[in-house]
Amino acid sequence: MSSFTITMPDWHEEMEASVAPCHGDRDRMAVAIAFSRRNVAEGTGGPFGAAIFECESGRLVAAGVNVVVPSSTAIAHAEATAVALAGQRLGTFDLGAPGLPAMELVSSTAPCAMCLGVTVWSGVSRLVCGARAVDATAIGFDEGPRPGDWLEELARRNIDVVRDVMRPEAVAVLQDYAAIGGTIYNARAGRA
C-alpha cells in the first residue's frame, strides 16, 4: 500500500496548544503570522502560516505552516496543512458539514492558485488574508494562475473574504525570509 505523510515541525504542536480563543480578525491573523514567523526562525519551512478557527467561538481547530521543502511535497502549503489537520481532527473532509460550527481560514498571505482551490473545497465560510499575492511574488514566489475574479468567485460560493489584515506584519515575514536566503521554490523557475 502506498502512502505519504506530511509532518509538522517539532515545535508546532506545543505552539498550537498554547493558542487561546481569538476574537477578531487581528487576533486570529496574529496567530497565523506567529506560525509563519516561527517557521522561518526555526528554519523548518517557508514563510507562510495559516489557521482554521471556529468563526463564533474563536477556538483554534488547527494551524498549518508551509513545509514544502522539508517534506519534499509541493502541496504542503500552510493553507493545505491547516485544512488537512482540521479535517483529521474533526473526522471530516468538509469543514462546513452539518453539525459543525462555521469555520474560517486565516492565512498570512492570500492563497496561491492551489490554495484557492483548497479554500473552495474545504467548506470554510470565511477567508482572512494578511499579505497579498503581489507581496509573495515580490520576493520571487510564483503564486500561479489565479483567476482575476477570485474574490467574486469566492463570494458566489458564499465564502466571505477579508484582505490586508496586518498586511505590513505579514509582508515583514516574507521579506525576512528573503533576506536570510530562504529557498524560493518554484518548480518551473527558469524553464520555459
PDB file of C-alpha atoms in Angstrom:
ATOM      1  CA  MET A   1       0.000   0.000   0.000  1.00  0.00           C
ATOM      2  CA  SER A   2       1.363   3.414  -0.958  1.00  0.00           C
ATOM      3  CA  SER A   3       1.014   6.397   1.341  1.00  0.00           C
ATOM      4  CA  PHE A   4       2.538   9.730   2.157  1.00  0.00           C
ATOM      5  CA  THR A   5       2.821  11.774   5.312  1.00  0.00           C
ATOM      6  CA  ILE A   6       3.314  15.470   5.838  1.00  0.00           C
ATOM      7  CA  THR A   7       4.882  16.112   9.219  1.00  0.00           C
ATOM      8  CA  MET A   8       4.634  19.412  11.030  1.00  0.00           C
ATOM      9  CA  PRO A   9       7.773  20.775  12.743  1.00  0.00           C
ATOM     10  CA  ASP A  10       8.639  19.632  16.276  1.00  0.00           C
ATOM     11  CA  TRP A  11       7.611  22.970  17.810  1.00  0.00           C
ATOM     12  CA  HIS A  12       4.206  23.064  16.064  1.00  0.00           C
ATOM     13  CA  GLU A  13       2.067  21.024  18.457  1.00  0.00           C
ATOM     14  CA  GLU A  14       3.195  22.870  21.590  1.00  0.00           C
ATOM     15  CA  MET A  15       2.677  26.273  19.948  1.00  0.00           C
ATOM     16  CA  GLU A  16      -0.748  25.231  18.693  1.00  0.00           C
ATOM     17  CA  ALA A  17      -1.771  24.096  22.185  1.00  0.00           C
ATOM     18  CA  SER A  18      -0.814  27.500  23.616  1.00  0.00           C
ATOM     19  CA  VAL A  19      -3.311  29.440  21.451  1.00  0.00           C
ATOM     20  CA  ALA A  20      -6.303  30.711  23.431  1.00  0.00           C
ATOM     21  CA  PRO A  21      -9.612  31.501  21.698  1.00  0.00           C
ATOM     22  CA  CYS A  22      -9.135  34.562  19.500  1.00  0.00           C
ATOM     23  CA  HIS A  23     -11.836  37.136  18.934  1.00  0.00           C
ATOM     24  CA  GLY A  24     -11.488  39.380  15.923  1.00  0.00           C
ATOM     25  CA  ASP A  25      -9.583  39.272  12.680  1.00  0.00           C
ATOM     26  CA  ARG A  26      -6.440  40.907  14.055  1.00  0.00           C
ATOM     27  CA  ASP A  27      -6.073  38.405  16.906  1.00  0.00           C
ATOM     28  CA  ARG A  28      -6.576  35.471  14.567  1.00  0.00           C
ATOM     29  CA  MET A  29      -4.193  36.902  11.968  1.00  0.00           C
ATOM     30  CA  ALA A  30      -1.594  37.428  14.692  1.00  0.00           C
ATOM     31  CA  VAL A  31      -1.701  33.649  15.225  1.00  0.00           C
ATOM     32  CA  ALA A  32      -1.202  32.852  11.531  1.00  0.00           C
ATOM     33  CA  ILE A  33       1.670  35.338  11.316  1.00  0.00           C
ATOM     34  CA  ALA A  34       3.244  33.966  14.507  1.00  0.00           C
ATOM     35  CA  PHE A  35       3.278  30.496  12.950  1.00  0.00           C
ATOM     36  CA  SER A  36       4.825  31.838   9.732  1.00  0.00           C
ATOM     37  CA  ARG A  37       7.440  33.785  11.680  1.00  0.00           C
ATOM     38  CA  ARG A  38       8.325  30.769  13.849  1.00  0.00           C
ATOM     39  CA  ASN A  39       8.625  28.565  10.766  1.00  0.00           C
ATOM     40  CA  VAL A  40      11.175  30.980   9.314  1.00  0.00           C
ATOM     41  CA  ALA A  41      13.050  31.448  12.610  1.00  0.00           C
ATOM     42  CA  GLU A  42      13.333  27.696  13.180  1.00  0.00           C
ATOM     43  CA  GLY A  43      14.342  27.012   9.553  1.00  0.00           C
ATOM     44  CA  THR A  44      11.538  24.451   9.270  1.00  0.00           C
ATOM     45  CA  GLY A  45       9.861  25.719   6.097  1.00  0.00           C
ATOM     46  CA  GLY A  46       8.578  28.616   4.067  1.00  0.00           C
ATOM     47  CA  PRO A  47       7.286  31.999   5.261  1.00  0.00           C
ATOM     48  CA  PHE A  48       3.602  31.140   5.307  1.00  0.00           C
ATOM     49  CA  GLY A  49       1.220  30.314   8.157  1.00  0.00           C
ATOM     50  CA  ALA A  50      -2.493  29.568   8.256  1.00  0.00           C
ATOM     51  CA  ALA A  51      -5.103  28.597  10.802  1.00  0.00           C
ATOM     52  CA  ILE A  52      -8.627  27.226  10.914  1.00  0.00           C
ATOM     53  CA  PHE A  53     -10.793  28.863  13.564  1.00  0.00           C
ATOM     54  CA  GLU A  54     -14.395  28.369  14.604  1.00  0.00           C
ATOM     55  CA  CYS A  55     -15.949  31.664  13.481  1.00  0.00           C
ATOM     56  CA  GLU A  56     -18.130  32.300  16.504  1.00  0.00           C
ATOM     57  CA  SER A  57     -16.116  30.902  19.416  1.00  0.00           C
ATOM     58  CA  GLY A  58     -12.673  31.832  18.093  1.00  0.00           C
ATOM     59  CA  ARG A  59     -11.355  28.388  19.008  1.00  0.00           C
ATOM     60  CA  LEU A  60      -8.314  27.304  17.022  1.00  0.00           C
ATOM     61  CA  VAL A  61      -9.064  23.994  15.304  1.00  0.00           C
ATOM     62  CA  ALA A  62      -5.713  23.628  13.543  1.00  0.00           C
ATOM     63  CA  ALA A  63      -2.733  25.691  12.459  1.00  0.00           C
ATOM     64  CA  GLY A  64      -0.585  24.943   9.466  1.00  0.00           C
ATOM     65  CA  VAL A  65       2.755  26.068   8.155  1.00  0.00           C
ATOM     66  CA  ASN A  66       4.446  25.685   4.819  1.00  0.00           C
ATOM     67  CA  VAL A  67       6.659  22.585   4.809  1.00  0.00           C
ATOM     68  CA  VAL A  68       7.152  22.170   1.056  1.00  0.00           C
ATOM     69  CA  VAL A  69      10.943  21.936   1.163  1.00  0.00           C
ATOM     70  CA  PRO A  70      11.455  19.737   4.259  1.00  0.00           C
ATOM     71  CA  SER A  71       8.657  17.350   3.225  1.00  0.00           C
ATOM     72  CA  SER A  72       9.632  17.268  -0.469  1.00  0.00           C
ATOM     73  CA  THR A  73       5.926  17.743  -1.161  1.00  0.00           C
ATOM     74  CA  ALA A  74       4.712  20.527  -3.454  1.00  0.00           C
ATOM     75  CA  ILE A  75       1.237  20.516  -1.874  1.00  0.00           C
ATOM     76  CA  ALA A  76       2.468  21.146   1.690  1.00  0.00           C
ATOM     77  CA  HIS A  77       1.408  24.812   1.738  1.00  0.00           C
ATOM     78  CA  ALA A  78       0.248  26.397   5.003  1.00  0.00           C
ATOM     79  CA  GLU A  79      -3.419  26.551   3.985  1.00  0.00           C
ATOM     80  CA  ALA A  80      -3.383  22.918   2.838  1.00  0.00           C
ATOM     81  CA  THR A  81      -1.741  21.668   6.035  1.00  0.00           C
ATOM     82  CA  ALA A  82      -4.152  23.656   8.220  1.00  0.00           C
ATOM     83  CA  VAL A  83      -7.180  22.322   6.327  1.00  0.00           C
ATOM     84  CA  ALA A  84      -5.836  18.749   6.394  1.00  0.00           C
ATOM     85  CA  LEU A  85      -5.135  18.840  10.138  1.00  0.00           C
ATOM     86  CA  ALA A  86      -8.552  20.361  10.856  1.00  0.00           C
ATOM     87  CA  GLY A  87     -10.286  17.689   8.778  1.00  0.00           C
ATOM     88  CA  GLN A  88      -8.426  14.898  10.542  1.00  0.00           C
ATOM     89  CA  ARG A  89      -9.229  16.324  13.959  1.00  0.00           C
ATOM     90  CA  LEU A  90     -12.901  16.773  13.111  1.00  0.00           C
ATOM     91  CA  GLY A  91     -13.189  13.477  11.230  1.00  0.00           C
ATOM     92  CA  THR A  92     -14.463  15.037   8.005  1.00  0.00           C
ATOM     93  CA  PHE A  93     -13.200  16.341   4.695  1.00  0.00           C
ATOM     94  CA  ASP A  94     -15.922  19.022   4.787  1.00  0.00           C
ATOM     95  CA  LEU A  95     -15.285  21.746   7.357  1.00  0.00           C
ATOM     96  CA  GLY A  96     -18.750  23.074   6.548  1.00  0.00           C
ATOM     97  CA  ALA A  97     -20.507  19.775   7.274  1.00  0.00           C
ATOM     98  CA  PRO A  98     -23.882  19.804   9.042  1.00  0.00           C
ATOM     99  CA  GLY A  99     -23.497  19.886  12.808  1.00  0.00           C
ATOM    100  CA  LEU A 100     -20.173  21.727  12.746  1.00  0.00           C
ATOM    101  CA  PRO A 101     -19.816  25.387  13.665  1.00  0.00           C
ATOM    102  CA  ALA A 102     -18.905  27.725  10.811  1.00  0.00           C
ATOM    103  CA  MET A 103     -15.160  27.691  10.155  1.00  0.00           C
ATOM    104  CA  GLU A 104     -12.785  30.253   8.722  1.00  0.00           C
ATOM    105  CA  LEU A 105      -9.339  30.047   7.179  1.00  0.00           C
ATOM    106  CA  VAL A 106      -6.899  32.747   8.262  1.00  0.00           C
ATOM    107  CA  SER A 107      -3.806  32.924   6.070  1.00  0.00           C
ATOM    108  CA  SER A 108      -0.714  35.073   6.472  1.00  0.00           C
ATOM    109  CA  THR A 109      -0.698  35.541   2.673  1.00  0.00           C
ATOM    110  CA  ALA A 110      -3.534  35.437   0.152  1.00  0.00           C
ATOM    111  CA  PRO A 111      -3.904  31.951  -1.338  1.00  0.00           C
ATOM    112  CA  CYS A 112      -1.909  30.856  -4.364  1.00  0.00           C
ATOM    113  CA  ALA A 113      -3.708  29.084  -7.214  1.00  0.00           C
ATOM    114  CA  MET A 114      -3.607  25.704  -5.435  1.00  0.00           C
ATOM    115  CA  CYS A 115      -4.644  27.057  -2.043  1.00  0.00           C
ATOM    116  CA  LEU A 116      -7.507  28.944  -3.646  1.00  0.00           C
ATOM    117  CA  GLY A 117      -8.868  25.525  -4.626  1.00  0.00           C
ATOM    118  CA  VAL A 118      -8.205  24.204  -1.132  1.00  0.00           C
ATOM    119  CA  THR A 119     -10.200  27.137   0.250  1.00  0.00           C
ATOM    120  CA  VAL A 120     -13.161  26.477  -2.041  1.00  0.00           C
ATOM    121  CA  TRP A 121     -13.284  22.734  -1.367  1.00  0.00           C
ATOM    122  CA  SER A 122     -12.531  22.887   2.364  1.00  0.00           C
ATOM    123  CA  GLY A 123     -16.011  24.002   3.415  1.00  0.00           C
ATOM    124  CA  VAL A 124     -14.885  27.170   5.205  1.00  0.00           C
ATOM    125  CA  SER A 125     -17.303  30.081   5.148  1.00  0.00           C
ATOM    126  CA  ARG A 126     -14.712  32.819   5.524  1.00  0.00           C
ATOM    127  CA  LEU A 127     -11.160  33.622   4.390  1.00  0.00           C
ATOM    128  CA  VAL A 128      -8.996  36.252   6.088  1.00  0.00           C
ATOM    129  CA  CYS A 129      -5.726  37.243   4.388  1.00  0.00           C
ATOM    130  CA  GLY A 130      -2.705  39.246   5.516  1.00  0.00           C
ATOM    131  CA  ALA A 131      -0.188  39.841   2.730  1.00  0.00           C
ATOM    132  CA  ARG A 132      -1.307  39.901  -0.892  1.00  0.00           C
ATOM    133  CA  ALA A 133      -0.085  37.623  -3.678  1.00  0.00           C
ATOM    134  CA  VAL A 134       1.912  40.531  -5.091  1.00  0.00           C
ATOM    135  CA  ASP A 135       3.871  40.611  -1.819  1.00  0.00           C
ATOM    136  CA  ALA A 136       4.858  36.950  -2.243  1.00  0.00           C
ATOM    137  CA  THR A 137       5.769  37.444  -5.910  1.00  0.00           C
ATOM    138  CA  ALA A 138       7.893  40.461  -4.925  1.00  0.00           C
ATOM    139  CA  ILE A 139      10.332  38.086  -3.196  1.00  0.00           C
ATOM    140  CA  GLY A 140      10.218  35.537  -6.031  1.00  0.00           C
ATOM    141  CA  PHE A 141       7.374  33.111  -5.320  1.00  0.00           C
ATOM    142  CA  ASP A 142       5.121  32.086  -8.222  1.00  0.00           C
ATOM    143  CA  GLU A 143       1.527  32.256  -6.992  1.00  0.00           C
ATOM    144  CA  GLY A 144       0.185  30.521 -10.091  1.00  0.00           C
ATOM    145  CA  PRO A 145      -2.656  31.353 -12.436  1.00  0.00           C
ATOM    146  CA  ARG A 146      -5.320  32.613 -10.060  1.00  0.00           C
ATOM    147  CA  PRO A 147      -8.379  33.928 -11.875  1.00  0.00           C
ATOM    148  CA  GLY A 148      -8.705  37.702 -11.880  1.00  0.00           C
ATOM    149  CA  ASP A 149     -12.183  37.419 -10.374  1.00  0.00           C
ATOM    150  CA  TRP A 150     -11.198  35.129  -7.495  1.00  0.00           C
ATOM    151  CA  LEU A 151     -12.779  37.408  -4.891  1.00  0.00           C
ATOM    152  CA  GLU A 152     -16.093  37.431  -6.754  1.00  0.00           C
ATOM    153  CA  GLU A 153     -15.896  33.671  -7.260  1.00  0.00           C
ATOM    154  CA  LEU A 154     -15.478  33.058  -3.542  1.00  0.00           C
ATOM    155  CA  ALA A 155     -18.385  35.420  -2.841  1.00  0.00           C
ATOM    156  CA  ARG A 156     -20.527  33.408  -5.294  1.00  0.00           C
ATOM    157  CA  ARG A 157     -19.644  30.343  -3.256  1.00  0.00           C
ATOM    158  CA  ASN A 158     -20.694  32.063  -0.003  1.00  0.00           C
ATOM    159  CA  ILE A 159     -17.148  32.485   1.255  1.00  0.00           C
ATOM    160  CA  ASP A 160     -16.612  35.941   2.726  1.00  0.00           C
ATOM    161  CA  VAL A 161     -13.137  37.401   2.180  1.00  0.00           C
ATOM    162  CA  VAL A 162     -11.328  39.989   4.257  1.00  0.00           C
ATOM    163  CA  ARG A 163      -7.962  41.208   2.975  1.00  0.00           C
ATOM    164  CA  ASP A 164      -4.998  43.201   4.232  1.00  0.00           C
ATOM    165  CA  VAL A 165      -5.393  42.291   7.921  1.00  0.00           C
ATOM    166  CA  MET A 166      -1.992  43.072   9.452  1.00  0.00           C
ATOM    167  CA  ARG A 167      -0.523  43.214   5.946  1.00  0.00           C
ATOM    168  CA  PRO A 168       2.694  45.037   6.972  1.00  0.00           C
ATOM    169  CA  GLU A 169       3.442  42.410   9.631  1.00  0.00           C
ATOM    170  CA  ALA A 170       2.759  39.566   7.182  1.00  0.00           C
ATOM    171  CA  VAL A 171       4.927  41.207   4.498  1.00  0.00           C
ATOM    172  CA  ALA A 172       7.753  41.599   7.025  1.00  0.00           C
ATOM    173  CA  VAL A 173       7.913  37.799   7.451  1.00  0.00           C
ATOM    174  CA  LEU A 174       8.174  37.351   3.673  1.00  0.00           C
ATOM    175  CA  GLN A 175      10.939  39.946   3.475  1.00  0.00           C
ATOM    176  CA  ASP A 176      12.807  38.441   6.431  1.00  0.00           C
ATOM    177  CA  TYR A 177      12.708  35.039   4.727  1.00  0.00           C
ATOM    178  CA  ALA A 178      14.148  36.505   1.532  1.00  0.00           C
ATOM    179  CA  ALA A 179      16.804  38.432   3.491  1.00  0.00           C
ATOM    180  CA  ILE A 180      18.140  35.268   5.146  1.00  0.00           C
ATOM    181  CA  GLY A 181      18.296  33.474   1.797  1.00  0.00           C
ATOM    182  CA  GLY A 182      15.307  31.194   2.332  1.00  0.00           C
ATOM    183  CA  THR A 183      14.587  28.804  -0.520  1.00  0.00           C
ATOM    184  CA  ILE A 184      12.228  30.295  -3.095  1.00  0.00           C
ATOM    185  CA  TYR A 185      10.732  27.128  -4.531  1.00  0.00           C
ATOM    186  CA  ASN A 186       9.147  27.371  -7.948  1.00  0.00           C
ATOM    187  CA  ALA A 187       9.158  24.100  -9.856  1.00  0.00           C
ATOM    188  CA  ARG A 188       9.257  25.841 -13.241  1.00  0.00           C
ATOM    189  CA  ALA A 189      11.622  28.670 -12.294  1.00  0.00           C
ATOM    190  CA  GLY A 190      13.950  29.444 -15.169  1.00  0.00           C
ATOM    191  CA  ARG A 191      12.289  26.951 -17.532  1.00  0.00           C
ATOM    192  CA  ALA A 192      10.103  27.742 -20.490  1.00  0.00           C
TER     193      ALA A 192
END
